[in-house]
Amino acid sequence: MTFLKLAACITSASLLMACGGGGGSSSSTPTTSAPAINLEKAQDVLETNADIALAAYTDSVETAKALKTALVAFQVEANKADGDRDDTVAANLLNAAKKAWLVSREPYGQTEVYRFRNSPVDELDVEGDLNAWPLGEALIDYVNTGNDGDDFDNKQIGVTEHGVGTDISAVIDVTNASDKAANTNTIIGNTNIVINDALLAKGLSAEDEHDVLSGYHAIEFLLWGQDLNNDAETTTKFNRENAVKTEAVKTATDPVNTFATGGQRPLTDFTTDTNAERRHQYLAIVVDKLIADLEMVQAEWAEGSTTNYRAKFTTIADAADAKQKLTEILTGMGTLSVGELAGERMQIAFSNNSQEDEHSCFSDNTHRDIWLNAEGVSNSFYGTYAGYDSNLDGIDDVATNAVDGYGINDYLTEVGLTGIVAETTSALALTEDNYNLIDASARNGVPFDVLIMTLSETSPVALTIKSLSAQSRAIQKAADQLGLGGVIDEDASSCNSQNPTSTCE
């Protein structure tokens, strides 16, 4: 999977270059006149970087726990017998669970900048279990399928291999994926399959990339279902705007308009359907694993330990060690900017008009994925973390763990590299302007999957891809001027993000 293949490979400066450092940049040769490393100030950068990681992962843990609470409340009402259950209450609790999922993405999206370096999320090999996509939805539960070329045709939902076992056919395609009433070819539909942690461990191994079973997006799929059109039929790249439920309006509980544009899984899937309880069981197992994985990463960033990742990361032996650790920070920033975000998460979907390749295709929350990943890069540059948005109005309002520290910009200024500070600041500001356009579009009923229907250089999607590419070059330039070498992994993406309308190889 393109989103999983980048294992943390930076354990030395020489290994960094072996991992493809320097790709997509204007230069990957350290400047011979680079200023001497200021060990005291480099220490400040590392401490702040660790503080932000701890804060963002702590908020991710807490919001994941809040998501679990919402799922449990929904299950309690949904499981009541007919006559005792209040379907209006149950529907409201389903929406509350959806909102809790959306909120849980707000801090987590800002942690993605800690990937592509030897930090815990990759070192512990949990990133795929947390955030893997596209999801193996046809392996988990029934899906509606369409004709060749539709957003959910056999190419998208076909599963040719998986590790679930002989209770499910090794091949899942349009002929057996959508029989909701008698579908024994899915985990939910086959009651011989025990839903437990061991089951989730059987995913993420198939070459066809359609066997993802856990993480945020498994919960998203079960809560929203597929993003179908107003007639509950599969959409196509030519009519996806019909998936926008225009009769729905933004409300206090749905200021993002996501409930109007995402999937519309019926409440009965959780109440009266034959497999309703199995869906609740699956949600419970997945959210527990989500919390456990997040807590494992959080512990590695915690203060007070002498042996965890934070202790090692914030201990500088000498100038070479400081350079290596600054390189790690900039590698996360640069590779996320152009390889993962601009390329894998945006350009592939944009150039191919592919709904299945958008990051949060069930909830139509992709505009927030883009915003939050980009915000994470800015966090590292400026040494700040404002918290997260609990109201879904685009404003960070939970600042319990906010950080205001010493960033890369401060260090560059300290050592006299004010020119690249100004250049990078300008590049980050342009990216922010552009992703704000995507966010505003989604909030007004035109989500990411509708925006990508128009392949244009002037699309907000194209503009954001280009500005992310430009900011990665500024980040690489900063690394060069510090004498660090390459910080962009060439293998992060096959896309030419300077030309966002071009097809990725």
PDB file of N, CA, C and O in Angstrom, residues 200-266:
ATOM      1  N   LEU A 200      -8.878  -8.889  13.435  1.00  0.00           N
ATOM      2  CA  LEU A 200      -8.315  -7.650  12.896  1.00  0.00           C
ATOM      3  C   LEU A 200      -6.858  -7.822  12.495  1.00  0.00           C
ATOM      4  O   LEU A 200      -6.381  -7.169  11.575  1.00  0.00           O
ATOM      5  N   ALA A 201      -6.161  -8.715  13.163  1.00  0.00           N
ATOM      6  CA  ALA A 201      -4.747  -8.945  12.867  1.00  0.00           C
ATOM      7  C   ALA A 201      -4.542  -9.641  11.528  1.00  0.00           C
ATOM      8  O   ALA A 201      -3.411  -9.724  11.037  1.00  0.00           O
ATOM      9  N   LYS A 202      -5.624 -10.104  10.918  1.00  0.00           N
ATOM     10  CA  LYS A 202      -5.506 -10.815   9.648  1.00  0.00           C
ATOM     11  C   LYS A 202      -5.552  -9.879   8.443  1.00  0.00           C
ATOM     12  O   LYS A 202      -5.526 -10.330   7.304  1.00  0.00           O
ATOM     13  N   GLY A 203      -5.659  -8.590   8.691  1.00  0.00           N
ATOM     14  CA  GLY A 203      -5.682  -7.631   7.590  1.00  0.00           C
ATOM     15  C   GLY A 203      -4.303  -7.108   7.256  1.00  0.00           C
ATOM     16  O   GLY A 203      -3.294  -7.494   7.833  1.00  0.00           O
ATOM     17  N   LEU A 204      -4.250  -6.209   6.272  1.00  0.00           N
ATOM     18  CA  LEU A 204      -3.014  -5.516   5.878  1.00  0.00           C
ATOM     19  C   LEU A 204      -1.943  -6.458   5.345  1.00  0.00           C
ATOM     20  O   LEU A 204      -0.755  -6.231   5.546  1.00  0.00           O
ATOM     21  N   SER A 205      -2.339  -7.511   4.666  1.00  0.00           N
ATOM     22  CA  SER A 205      -1.342  -8.440   4.123  1.00  0.00           C
ATOM     23  C   SER A 205      -1.542  -8.734   2.644  1.00  0.00           C
ATOM     24  O   SER A 205      -0.645  -9.284   2.002  1.00  0.00           O
ATOM     25  N   ALA A 206      -2.683  -8.394   2.095  1.00  0.00           N
ATOM     26  CA  ALA A 206      -2.987  -8.748   0.705  1.00  0.00           C
ATOM     27  C   ALA A 206      -2.354  -7.763  -0.282  1.00  0.00           C
ATOM     28  O   ALA A 206      -2.325  -6.560  -0.042  1.00  0.00           O
ATOM     29  N   GLU A 207      -1.842  -8.285  -1.366  1.00  0.00           N
ATOM     30  CA  GLU A 207      -1.227  -7.434  -2.379  1.00  0.00           C
ATOM     31  C   GLU A 207      -2.249  -6.538  -3.070  1.00  0.00           C
ATOM     32  O   GLU A 207      -1.907  -5.478  -3.572  1.00  0.00           O
ATOM     33  N   ASP A 208      -3.510  -6.967  -3.116  1.00  0.00           N
ATOM     34  CA  ASP A 208      -4.505  -6.150  -3.807  1.00  0.00           C
ATOM     35  C   ASP A 208      -4.971  -4.964  -2.956  1.00  0.00           C
ATOM     36  O   ASP A 208      -5.772  -4.151  -3.405  1.00  0.00           O
ATOM     37  N   GLU A 209      -4.472  -4.859  -1.715  1.00  0.00           N
ATOM     38  CA  GLU A 209      -4.708  -3.699  -0.864  1.00  0.00           C
ATOM     39  C   GLU A 209      -6.171  -3.532  -0.442  1.00  0.00           C
ATOM     40  O   GLU A 209      -6.573  -2.472   0.016  1.00  0.00           O
ATOM     41  N   HIS A 210      -6.978  -4.554  -0.558  1.00  0.00           N
ATOM     42  CA  HIS A 210      -8.403  -4.447  -0.232  1.00  0.00           C
ATOM     43  C   HIS A 210      -8.777  -5.192   1.044  1.00  0.00           C
ATOM     44  O   HIS A 210      -9.940  -5.512   1.246  1.00  0.00           O
ATOM     45  N   ASP A 211      -7.795  -5.459   1.911  1.00  0.00           N
ATOM     46  CA  ASP A 211      -8.109  -6.227   3.115  1.00  0.00           C
ATOM     47  C   ASP A 211      -7.851  -5.425   4.391  1.00  0.00           C
ATOM     48  O   ASP A 211      -7.605  -6.001   5.445  1.00  0.00           O
ATOM     49  N   VAL A 212      -7.962  -4.108   4.320  1.00  0.00           N
ATOM     50  CA  VAL A 212      -7.834  -3.272   5.516  1.00  0.00           C
ATOM     51  C   VAL A 212      -9.080  -3.477   6.376  1.00  0.00           C
ATOM     52  O   VAL A 212     -10.209  -3.317   5.901  1.00  0.00           O
ATOM     53  N   LEU A 213      -8.890  -3.815   7.644  1.00  0.00           N
ATOM     54  CA  LEU A 213     -10.010  -4.182   8.511  1.00  0.00           C
ATOM     55  C   LEU A 213     -10.182  -3.280   9.725  1.00  0.00           C
ATOM     56  O   LEU A 213     -11.219  -3.347  10.387  1.00  0.00           O
ATOM     57  N   SER A 214      -9.183  -2.483  10.066  1.00  0.00           N
ATOM     58  CA  SER A 214      -9.223  -1.772  11.341  1.00  0.00           C
ATOM     59  C   SER A 214      -8.962  -0.282  11.155  1.00  0.00           C
ATOM     60  O   SER A 214      -8.754   0.198  10.053  1.00  0.00           O
ATOM     61  N   GLY A 215      -8.981   0.436  12.274  1.00  0.00           N
ATOM     62  CA  GLY A 215      -8.617   1.841  12.279  1.00  0.00           C
ATOM     63  C   GLY A 215      -9.796   2.788  12.123  1.00  0.00           C
ATOM     64  O   GLY A 215     -10.966   2.397  12.106  1.00  0.00           O
ATOM     65  N   TYR A 216      -9.447   4.064  12.015  1.00  0.00           N
ATOM     66  CA  TYR A 216     -10.458   5.118  11.888  1.00  0.00           C
ATOM     67  C   TYR A 216     -11.428   4.842  10.739  1.00  0.00           C
ATOM     68  O   TYR A 216     -12.637   5.062  10.863  1.00  0.00           O
ATOM     69  N   HIS A 217     -10.912   4.364   9.606  1.00  0.00           N
ATOM     70  CA  HIS A 217     -11.773   4.262   8.423  1.00  0.00           C
ATOM     71  C   HIS A 217     -12.702   3.061   8.462  1.00  0.00           C
ATOM     72  O   HIS A 217     -13.744   3.067   7.797  1.00  0.00           O
ATOM     73  N   ALA A 218     -12.363   2.037   9.238  1.00  0.00           N
ATOM     74  CA  ALA A 218     -13.309   0.938   9.449  1.00  0.00           C
ATOM     75  C   ALA A 218     -14.519   1.447  10.242  1.00  0.00           C
ATOM     76  O   ALA A 218     -15.672   1.118   9.935  1.00  0.00           O
ATOM     77  N   ILE A 219     -14.259   2.265  11.252  1.00  0.00           N
ATOM     78  CA  ILE A 219     -15.355   2.858  12.024  1.00  0.00           C
ATOM     79  C   ILE A 219     -16.160   3.801  11.138  1.00  0.00           C
ATOM     80  O   ILE A 219     -17.407   3.798  11.164  1.00  0.00           O
ATOM     81  N   GLU A 220     -15.467   4.589  10.339  1.00  0.00           N
ATOM     82  CA  GLU A 220     -16.142   5.523   9.425  1.00  0.00           C
ATOM     83  C   GLU A 220     -17.102   4.786   8.496  1.00  0.00           C
ATOM     84  O   GLU A 220     -18.265   5.199   8.333  1.00  0.00           O
ATOM     85  N   PHE A 221     -16.648   3.691   7.896  1.00  0.00           N
ATOM     86  CA  PHE A 221     -17.485   2.936   6.965  1.00  0.00           C
ATOM     87  C   PHE A 221     -18.723   2.375   7.654  1.00  0.00           C
ATOM     88  O   PHE A 221     -19.842   2.448   7.122  1.00  0.00           O
ATOM     89  N   LEU A 222     -18.549   1.834   8.847  1.00  0.00           N
ATOM     90  CA  LEU A 222     -19.700   1.253   9.531  1.00  0.00           C
ATOM     91  C   LEU A 222     -20.692   2.325   9.970  1.00  0.00           C
ATOM     92  O   LEU A 222     -21.902   2.081   9.994  1.00  0.00           O
ATOM     93  N   LEU A 223     -20.228   3.504  10.307  1.00  0.00           N
ATOM     94  CA  LEU A 223     -21.148   4.563  10.725  1.00  0.00           C
ATOM     95  C   LEU A 223     -21.859   5.208   9.543  1.00  0.00           C
ATOM     96  O   LEU A 223     -23.064   5.459   9.594  1.00  0.00           O
ATOM     97  N   TRP A 224     -21.127   5.491   8.471  1.00  0.00           N
ATOM     98  CA  TRP A 224     -21.717   6.219   7.337  1.00  0.00           C
ATOM     99  C   TRP A 224     -22.193   5.299   6.214  1.00  0.00           C
ATOM    100  O   TRP A 224     -23.175   5.603   5.548  1.00  0.00           O
ATOM    101  N   GLY A 225     -21.492   4.198   5.984  1.00  0.00           N
ATOM    102  CA  GLY A 225     -21.767   3.414   4.791  1.00  0.00           C
ATOM    103  C   GLY A 225     -21.192   4.110   3.567  1.00  0.00           C
ATOM    104  O   GLY A 225     -20.529   5.143   3.663  1.00  0.00           O
ATOM    105  N   GLN A 226     -21.450   3.541   2.406  1.00  0.00           N
ATOM    106  CA  GLN A 226     -20.939   4.132   1.166  1.00  0.00           C
ATOM    107  C   GLN A 226     -21.587   5.492   0.886  1.00  0.00           C
ATOM    108  O   GLN A 226     -22.728   5.745   1.286  1.00  0.00           O
ATOM    109  N   ASP A 227     -20.859   6.324   0.185  1.00  0.00           N
ATOM    110  CA  ASP A 227     -21.364   7.633  -0.219  1.00  0.00           C
ATOM    111  C   ASP A 227     -22.116   7.467  -1.545  1.00  0.00           C
ATOM    112  O   ASP A 227     -21.565   7.693  -2.621  1.00  0.00           O
ATOM    113  N   LEU A 228     -23.360   7.064  -1.451  1.00  0.00           N
ATOM    114  CA  LEU A 228     -24.185   6.790  -2.626  1.00  0.00           C
ATOM    115  C   LEU A 228     -24.972   8.026  -3.033  1.00  0.00           C
ATOM    116  O   LEU A 228     -25.003   9.025  -2.316  1.00  0.00           O
ATOM    117  N   ASN A 229     -25.637   7.953  -4.199  1.00  0.00           N
ATOM    118  CA  ASN A 229     -26.416   9.114  -4.635  1.00  0.00           C
ATOM    119  C   ASN A 229     -27.781   9.142  -3.942  1.00  0.00           C
ATOM    120  O   ASN A 229     -28.083   8.318  -3.087  1.00  0.00           O
ATOM    121  N   ASN A 230     -28.609  10.102  -4.317  1.00  0.00           N
ATOM    122  CA  ASN A 230     -29.880  10.295  -3.626  1.00  0.00           C
ATOM    123  C   ASN A 230     -30.838   9.122  -3.780  1.00  0.00           C
ATOM    124  O   ASN A 230     -31.799   8.988  -3.016  1.00  0.00           O
ATOM    125  N   ASP A 231     -30.598   8.271  -4.795  1.00  0.00           N
ATOM    126  CA  ASP A 231     -31.422   7.085  -4.998  1.00  0.00           C
ATOM    127  C   ASP A 231     -30.783   5.842  -4.393  1.00  0.00           C
ATOM    128  O   ASP A 231     -31.209   4.723  -4.684  1.00  0.00           O
ATOM    129  N   ALA A 232     -29.750   6.047  -3.568  1.00  0.00           N
ATOM    130  CA  ALA A 232     -29.024   4.942  -2.927  1.00  0.00           C
ATOM    131  C   ALA A 232     -28.370   4.029  -3.955  1.00  0.00           C
ATOM    132  O   ALA A 232     -28.200   2.824  -3.725  1.00  0.00           O
ATOM    133  N   GLU A 233     -28.002   4.598  -5.096  1.00  0.00           N
ATOM    134  CA  GLU A 233     -27.275   3.863  -6.115  1.00  0.00           C
ATOM    135  C   GLU A 233     -25.839   4.370  -6.175  1.00  0.00           C
ATOM    136  O   GLU A 233     -25.533   5.477  -5.715  1.00  0.00           O
ATOM    137  N   THR A 234     -24.961   3.552  -6.747  1.00  0.00           N
ATOM    138  CA  THR A 234     -23.568   3.960  -6.824  1.00  0.00           C
ATOM    139  C   THR A 234     -23.416   5.188  -7.715  1.00  0.00           C
ATOM    140  O   THR A 234     -24.113   5.344  -8.713  1.00  0.00           O
ATOM    141  N   THR A 235     -22.489   6.052  -7.320  1.00  0.00           N
ATOM    142  CA  THR A 235     -22.223   7.250  -8.096  1.00  0.00           C
ATOM    143  C   THR A 235     -21.198   6.945  -9.182  1.00  0.00           C
ATOM    144  O   THR A 235     -20.570   5.890  -9.200  1.00  0.00           O
ATOM    145  N   THR A 236     -21.051   7.888 -10.105  1.00  0.00           N
ATOM    146  CA  THR A 236     -20.024   7.798 -11.130  1.00  0.00           C
ATOM    147  C   THR A 236     -19.237   9.097 -11.132  1.00  0.00           C
ATOM    148  O   THR A 236     -19.621  10.083 -10.498  1.00  0.00           O
ATOM    149  N   LYS A 237     -18.147   9.111 -11.862  1.00  0.00           N
ATOM    150  CA  LYS A 237     -17.321  10.313 -11.947  1.00  0.00           C
ATOM    151  C   LYS A 237     -18.020  11.440 -12.694  1.00  0.00           C
ATOM    152  O   LYS A 237     -17.506  12.557 -12.762  1.00  0.00           O
ATOM    153  N   PHE A 238     -19.201  11.153 -13.240  1.00  0.00           N
ATOM    154  CA  PHE A 238     -19.931  12.175 -13.998  1.00  0.00           C
ATOM    155  C   PHE A 238     -21.160  12.705 -13.256  1.00  0.00           C
ATOM    156  O   PHE A 238     -21.756  13.696 -13.659  1.00  0.00           O
ATOM    157  N   ASN A 239     -21.568  12.035 -12.164  1.00  0.00           N
ATOM    158  CA  ASN A 239     -22.797  12.482 -11.496  1.00  0.00           C
ATOM    159  C   ASN A 239     -22.666  12.535  -9.975  1.00  0.00           C
ATOM    160  O   ASN A 239     -23.649  12.494  -9.254  1.00  0.00           O
ATOM    161  N   ARG A 240     -21.438  12.636  -9.496  1.00  0.00           N
ATOM    162  CA  ARG A 240     -21.215  12.537  -8.056  1.00  0.00           C
ATOM    163  C   ARG A 240     -21.862  13.668  -7.267  1.00  0.00           C
ATOM    164  O   ARG A 240     -22.104  13.543  -6.069  1.00  0.00           O
ATOM    165  N   GLU A 241     -22.142  14.769  -7.945  1.00  0.00           N
ATOM    166  CA  GLU A 241     -22.810  15.861  -7.233  1.00  0.00           C
ATOM    167  C   GLU A 241     -24.194  15.434  -6.752  1.00  0.00           C
ATOM    168  O   GLU A 241     -24.755  16.037  -5.821  1.00  0.00           O
ATOM    169  N   ASN A 242     -24.738  14.355  -7.335  1.00  0.00           N
ATOM    170  CA  ASN A 242     -26.040  13.853  -6.894  1.00  0.00           C
ATOM    171  C   ASN A 242     -25.956  13.113  -5.563  1.00  0.00           C
ATOM    172  O   ASN A 242     -26.984  12.705  -5.016  1.00  0.00           O
ATOM    173  N   ALA A 243     -24.738  12.919  -5.062  1.00  0.00           N
ATOM    174  CA  ALA A 243     -24.582  12.317  -3.745  1.00  0.00           C
ATOM    175  C   ALA A 243     -24.712  13.358  -2.644  1.00  0.00           C
ATOM    176  O   ALA A 243     -24.721  13.022  -1.463  1.00  0.00           O
ATOM    177  N   VAL A 244     -24.819  14.620  -3.008  1.00  0.00           N
ATOM    178  CA  VAL A 244     -25.002  15.684  -2.032  1.00  0.00           C
ATOM    179  C   VAL A 244     -26.483  15.800  -1.714  1.00  0.00           C
ATOM    180  O   VAL A 244     -27.296  16.103  -2.591  1.00  0.00           O
ATOM    181  N   LYS A 245     -26.847  15.540  -0.484  1.00  0.00           N
ATOM    182  CA  LYS A 245     -28.253  15.572  -0.097  1.00  0.00           C
ATOM    183  C   LYS A 245     -28.640  17.027   0.158  1.00  0.00           C
ATOM    184  O   LYS A 245     -28.512  17.550   1.272  1.00  0.00           O
ATOM    185  N   THR A 246     -29.048  17.707  -0.894  1.00  0.00           N
ATOM    186  CA  THR A 246     -29.217  19.160  -0.838  1.00  0.00           C
ATOM    187  C   THR A 246     -30.322  19.603   0.103  1.00  0.00           C
ATOM    188  O   THR A 246     -30.369  20.768   0.492  1.00  0.00           O
ATOM    189  N   GLU A 247     -31.214  18.672   0.468  1.00  0.00           N
ATOM    190  CA  GLU A 247     -32.287  19.081   1.371  1.00  0.00           C
ATOM    191  C   GLU A 247     -31.772  19.259   2.799  1.00  0.00           C
ATOM    192  O   GLU A 247     -32.427  19.870   3.633  1.00  0.00           O
ATOM    193  N   ALA A 248     -30.612  18.678   3.073  1.00  0.00           N
ATOM    194  CA  ALA A 248     -30.036  18.817   4.410  1.00  0.00           C
ATOM    195  C   ALA A 248     -29.310  20.154   4.519  1.00  0.00           C
ATOM    196  O   ALA A 248     -28.752  20.665   3.548  1.00  0.00           O
ATOM    197  N   VAL A 249     -29.350  20.745   5.675  1.00  0.00           N
ATOM    198  CA  VAL A 249     -28.694  22.037   5.893  1.00  0.00           C
ATOM    199  C   VAL A 249     -27.774  21.944   7.099  1.00  0.00           C
ATOM    200  O   VAL A 249     -27.913  21.069   7.946  1.00  0.00           O
ATOM    201  N   LYS A 250     -26.838  22.866   7.156  1.00  0.00           N
ATOM    202  CA  LYS A 250     -25.934  22.896   8.286  1.00  0.00           C
ATOM    203  C   LYS A 250     -26.691  23.292   9.551  1.00  0.00           C
ATOM    204  O   LYS A 250     -27.535  24.184   9.534  1.00  0.00           O
ATOM    205  N   THR A 251     -26.389  22.604  10.635  1.00  0.00           N
ATOM    206  CA  THR A 251     -27.049  22.876  11.910  1.00  0.00           C
ATOM    207  C   THR A 251     -25.987  22.966  12.996  1.00  0.00           C
ATOM    208  O   THR A 251     -24.793  22.761  12.743  1.00  0.00           O
ATOM    209  N   ALA A 252     -26.434  23.239  14.196  1.00  0.00           N
ATOM    210  CA  ALA A 252     -25.502  23.328  15.314  1.00  0.00           C
ATOM    211  C   ALA A 252     -24.773  22.005  15.533  1.00  0.00           C
ATOM    212  O   ALA A 252     -23.618  21.974  15.958  1.00  0.00           O
ATOM    213  N   THR A 253     -25.442  20.868  15.250  1.00  0.00           N
ATOM    214  CA  THR A 253     -24.809  19.568  15.444  1.00  0.00           C
ATOM    215  C   THR A 253     -24.067  19.092  14.206  1.00  0.00           C
ATOM    216  O   THR A 253     -23.339  18.115  14.260  1.00  0.00           O
ATOM    217  N   ASP A 254     -24.239  19.794  13.110  1.00  0.00           N
ATOM    218  CA  ASP A 254     -23.559  19.405  11.864  1.00  0.00           C
ATOM    219  C   ASP A 254     -23.071  20.640  11.112  1.00  0.00           C
ATOM    220  O   ASP A 254     -23.461  20.888   9.979  1.00  0.00           O
ATOM    221  N   PRO A 255     -22.196  21.439  11.699  1.00  0.00           N
ATOM    222  CA  PRO A 255     -21.745  22.658  11.032  1.00  0.00           C
ATOM    223  C   PRO A 255     -20.859  22.394   9.829  1.00  0.00           C
ATOM    224  O   PRO A 255     -20.665  23.279   8.987  1.00  0.00           O
ATOM    225  N   VAL A 256     -20.322  21.185   9.719  1.00  0.00           N
ATOM    226  CA  VAL A 256     -19.463  20.870   8.579  1.00  0.00           C
ATOM    227  C   VAL A 256     -20.274  20.476   7.356  1.00  0.00           C
ATOM    228  O   VAL A 256     -19.790  20.460   6.239  1.00  0.00           O
ATOM    229  N   ASN A 257     -21.551  20.173   7.549  1.00  0.00           N
ATOM    230  CA  ASN A 257     -22.424  19.696   6.470  1.00  0.00           C
ATOM    231  C   ASN A 257     -22.080  18.266   6.060  1.00  0.00           C
ATOM    232  O   ASN A 257     -22.530  17.788   5.028  1.00  0.00           O
ATOM    233  N   THR A 258     -21.275  17.566   6.860  1.00  0.00           N
ATOM    234  CA  THR A 258     -20.859  16.218   6.487  1.00  0.00           C
ATOM    235  C   THR A 258     -22.026  15.243   6.464  1.00  0.00           C
ATOM    236  O   THR A 258     -22.063  14.342   5.633  1.00  0.00           O
ATOM    237  N   PHE A 259     -22.987  15.402   7.362  1.00  0.00           N
ATOM    238  CA  PHE A 259     -24.112  14.481   7.364  1.00  0.00           C
ATOM    239  C   PHE A 259     -24.965  14.653   6.114  1.00  0.00           C
ATOM    240  O   PHE A 259     -25.757  13.777   5.770  1.00  0.00           O
ATOM    241  N   ALA A 260     -24.820  15.782   5.445  1.00  0.00           N
ATOM    242  CA  ALA A 260     -25.595  16.025   4.233  1.00  0.00           C
ATOM    243  C   ALA A 260     -24.913  15.461   3.000  1.00  0.00           C
ATOM    244  O   ALA A 260     -25.565  15.219   1.991  1.00  0.00           O
ATOM    245  N   THR A 261     -23.609  15.264   3.066  1.00  0.00           N
ATOM    246  CA  THR A 261     -22.899  14.870   1.848  1.00  0.00           C
ATOM    247  C   THR A 261     -22.247  13.500   1.922  1.00  0.00           C
ATOM    248  O   THR A 261     -21.834  12.967   0.906  1.00  0.00           O
ATOM    249  N   GLY A 262     -22.121  12.921   3.102  1.00  0.00           N
ATOM    250  CA  GLY A 262     -21.486  11.617   3.208  1.00  0.00           C
ATOM    251  C   GLY A 262     -22.468  10.482   3.010  1.00  0.00           C
ATOM    252  O   GLY A 262     -23.585  10.653   2.527  1.00  0.00           O
ATOM    253  N   GLY A 263     -22.044   9.284   3.401  1.00  0.00           N
ATOM    254  CA  GLY A 263     -22.899   8.116   3.274  1.00  0.00           C
ATOM    255  C   GLY A 263     -24.124   8.207   4.168  1.00  0.00           C
ATOM    256  O   GLY A 263     -24.157   8.962   5.128  1.00  0.00           O
ATOM    257  N   GLN A 264     -25.119   7.419   3.849  1.00  0.00           N
ATOM    258  CA  GLN A 264     -26.401   7.468   4.570  1.00  0.00           C
ATOM    259  C   GLN A 264     -26.819   6.059   4.995  1.00  0.00           C
ATOM    260  O   GLN A 264     -27.902   5.582   4.673  1.00  0.00           O
ATOM    261  N   ARG A 265     -25.951   5.371   5.737  1.00  0.00           N
ATOM    262  CA  ARG A 265     -26.290   4.019   6.191  1.00  0.00           C
ATOM    263  C   ARG A 265     -27.581   4.083   7.012  1.00  0.00           C
ATOM    264  O   ARG A 265     -27.715   4.908   7.923  1.00  0.00           O
ATOM    265  N   PRO A 266     -28.537   3.204   6.729  1.00  0.00           N
ATOM    266  CA  PRO A 266     -29.816   3.269   7.448  1.00  0.00           C
ATOM    267  C   PRO A 266     -29.672   2.874   8.916  1.00  0.00           C
ATOM    268  O   PRO A 266     -28.867   2.001   9.262  1.00  0.00           O
TER     269      PRO A 266
END
